[in-house]
Amino acid sequence: MRTLCSSTLIGEFFVIGFAGLVAMKDPDLSAATVWTVSGIAMFLCLVLCGMVTRPGGVALGWALQVALIASGFAVPTMFFLGAIFAALWWASVHYGRKIDEAKARFAAESASSAPDAA
C-alpha cells in the first residue's frame, strides 16, 4: 500500500505546485496566500508519504483529497483534478491493501511449506 499511496501523493505534490502557478494569475489572490497554502499542501504530501502505513495516515490522506477538491474554488480545474486524485487515492488504498494481504499470505505459505533447517 505504501508504494501506491506514496506515488499518488508525489503526483499530487507536483499538481499542487502547478496549481499554485495558475492561481498566481488570479488578481484577487496574493502571492503570499497562494504559496503559503500551496506550500503547506505540498509539505503535507511529502509527510504523508512516510505516514501512510501508520494509524491515521490514510485518514489524513483523505483529508488532503477533500482539500484538493475544495481548492477548485480558487482554481476551477482543481475540481476535476482533485476528483481524479481522490479516485487514485481510493484505488491506491484499496488495491494496496489487497497486495499487502496477498504478500502476507504468500509469505505465510512459503514459511509453512519450507523444511526446517534443524
Tab-separated table of C-alpha atoms in Angstrom:
chain	number	residue	atom	x	y	z
A	1	MET	CA	0.000	0.000	0.000
A	2	ARG	CA	2.821	2.340	0.845
A	3	THR	CA	4.237	2.385	-2.691
A	4	LEU	CA	0.911	3.050	-4.408
A	5	CYS	CA	-0.185	5.730	-1.952
A	6	SER	CA	3.200	7.431	-1.982
A	7	SER	CA	3.172	7.522	-5.779
A	8	THR	CA	-0.230	9.200	-5.718
A	9	LEU	CA	0.962	11.731	-3.147
A	10	ILE	CA	4.079	12.585	-5.168
A	11	GLY	CA	1.873	13.165	-8.209
A	12	GLU	CA	-0.307	15.446	-6.102
A	13	PHE	CA	2.782	17.314	-4.916
A	14	PHE	CA	3.520	18.364	-8.489
A	15	VAL	CA	-0.104	19.118	-9.353
A	16	ILE	CA	-0.417	21.366	-6.293
A	17	GLY	CA	2.738	23.217	-7.306
A	18	PHE	CA	1.434	23.763	-10.836
A	19	ALA	CA	-1.965	24.808	-9.478
A	20	GLY	CA	-0.149	27.403	-7.367
A	21	LEU	CA	1.407	28.808	-10.515
A	22	VAL	CA	-2.026	29.022	-12.132
A	23	ALA	CA	-3.524	30.635	-9.005
A	24	MET	CA	-0.832	33.326	-9.155
A	25	LYS	CA	-2.616	34.742	-12.211
A	26	ASP	CA	-5.730	35.494	-10.145
A	27	PRO	CA	-5.561	39.179	-9.171
A	28	ASP	CA	-7.767	38.545	-6.112
A	29	LEU	CA	-5.200	36.213	-4.521
A	30	SER	CA	-1.956	37.445	-3.047
A	31	ALA	CA	1.252	35.608	-3.826
A	32	ALA	CA	1.873	35.060	-0.105
A	33	THR	CA	-1.515	33.397	0.349
A	34	VAL	CA	-1.159	31.204	-2.727
A	35	TRP	CA	2.300	29.965	-1.802
A	36	THR	CA	1.509	29.545	1.880
A	37	VAL	CA	-1.482	27.321	1.096
A	38	SER	CA	0.302	25.516	-1.754
A	39	GLY	CA	3.464	25.079	0.303
A	40	ILE	CA	1.596	23.607	3.256
A	41	ALA	CA	-0.309	21.223	0.983
A	42	MET	CA	2.901	20.187	-0.821
A	43	PHE	CA	4.648	19.640	2.522
A	44	LEU	CA	1.718	17.502	3.704
A	45	CYS	CA	2.037	15.365	0.579
A	46	LEU	CA	5.663	14.634	1.417
A	47	VAL	CA	4.990	13.994	5.115
A	48	LEU	CA	2.074	11.701	4.301
A	49	CYS	CA	4.353	9.566	2.119
A	50	GLY	CA	6.033	8.432	5.312
A	51	MET	CA	2.855	8.259	7.405
A	52	VAL	CA	0.658	6.218	5.077
A	53	THR	CA	1.098	2.937	6.944
A	54	ARG	CA	0.788	4.498	10.394
A	55	PRO	CA	-2.517	4.899	12.243
A	56	GLY	CA	-4.417	7.864	10.833
A	57	GLY	CA	-2.216	8.163	7.756
A	58	VAL	CA	-4.913	7.094	5.317
A	59	ALA	CA	-7.468	9.365	7.024
A	60	LEU	CA	-5.105	12.332	6.673
A	61	GLY	CA	-4.692	11.376	3.030
A	62	TRP	CA	-8.465	11.556	2.607
A	63	ALA	CA	-8.487	14.988	4.265
A	64	LEU	CA	-5.871	16.109	1.762
A	65	GLN	CA	-8.041	14.806	-1.084
A	66	VAL	CA	-11.006	16.829	0.184
A	67	ALA	CA	-8.813	19.929	0.445
A	68	LEU	CA	-7.515	19.361	-3.067
A	69	ILE	CA	-11.062	19.194	-4.434
A	70	ALA	CA	-12.013	22.297	-2.417
A	71	SER	CA	-9.101	24.171	-3.987
A	72	GLY	CA	-11.265	24.194	-7.099
A	73	PHE	CA	-12.886	27.336	-5.695
A	74	ALA	CA	-9.580	29.138	-6.345
A	75	VAL	CA	-8.545	27.218	-9.477
A	76	PRO	CA	-11.624	25.678	-11.140
A	77	THR	CA	-9.605	22.962	-12.903
A	78	MET	CA	-8.789	21.556	-9.469
A	79	PHE	CA	-12.364	20.302	-9.082
A	80	PHE	CA	-11.613	17.866	-11.895
A	81	LEU	CA	-8.004	17.114	-10.911
A	82	GLY	CA	-8.980	16.758	-7.253
A	83	ALA	CA	-11.646	14.214	-8.172
A	84	ILE	CA	-9.139	12.311	-10.302
A	85	PHE	CA	-6.630	12.216	-7.449
A	86	ALA	CA	-9.337	11.201	-4.957
A	87	ALA	CA	-10.140	8.256	-7.237
A	88	LEU	CA	-6.438	7.430	-7.489
A	89	TRP	CA	-6.143	7.668	-3.698
A	90	TRP	CA	-9.068	5.263	-3.264
A	91	ALA	CA	-7.521	2.846	-5.766
A	92	SER	CA	-4.115	3.106	-4.086
A	93	VAL	CA	-5.557	2.337	-0.655
A	94	HIS	CA	-7.940	-0.368	-1.868
A	95	TYR	CA	-5.584	-2.274	-4.143
A	96	GLY	CA	-2.554	-1.569	-1.962
A	97	ARG	CA	-4.235	-3.351	0.933
A	98	LYS	CA	-5.109	-6.288	-1.322
A	99	ILE	CA	-1.496	-6.514	-2.477
A	100	ASP	CA	-0.249	-6.357	1.126
A	101	GLU	CA	-2.657	-9.154	2.109
A	102	ALA	CA	-1.529	-11.293	-0.841
A	103	LYS	CA	2.141	-10.730	0.070
A	104	ALA	CA	1.478	-11.709	3.691
A	105	ARG	CA	-0.446	-14.800	2.591
A	106	PHE	CA	2.355	-15.793	0.210
A	107	ALA	CA	4.988	-15.272	2.926
A	108	ALA	CA	2.977	-17.385	5.381
A	109	GLU	CA	2.545	-20.157	2.817
A	110	SER	CA	6.246	-20.070	1.981
A	111	ALA	CA	7.221	-20.203	5.641
A	112	SER	CA	4.874	-23.110	6.385
A	113	SER	CA	5.985	-25.162	3.378
A	114	ALA	CA	9.735	-24.605	3.877
A	115	PRO	CA	11.522	-27.553	5.502
A	116	ASP	CA	13.005	-26.934	8.922
A	117	ALA	CA	16.758	-26.328	8.826
A	118	ALA	CA	17.277	-28.092	12.165
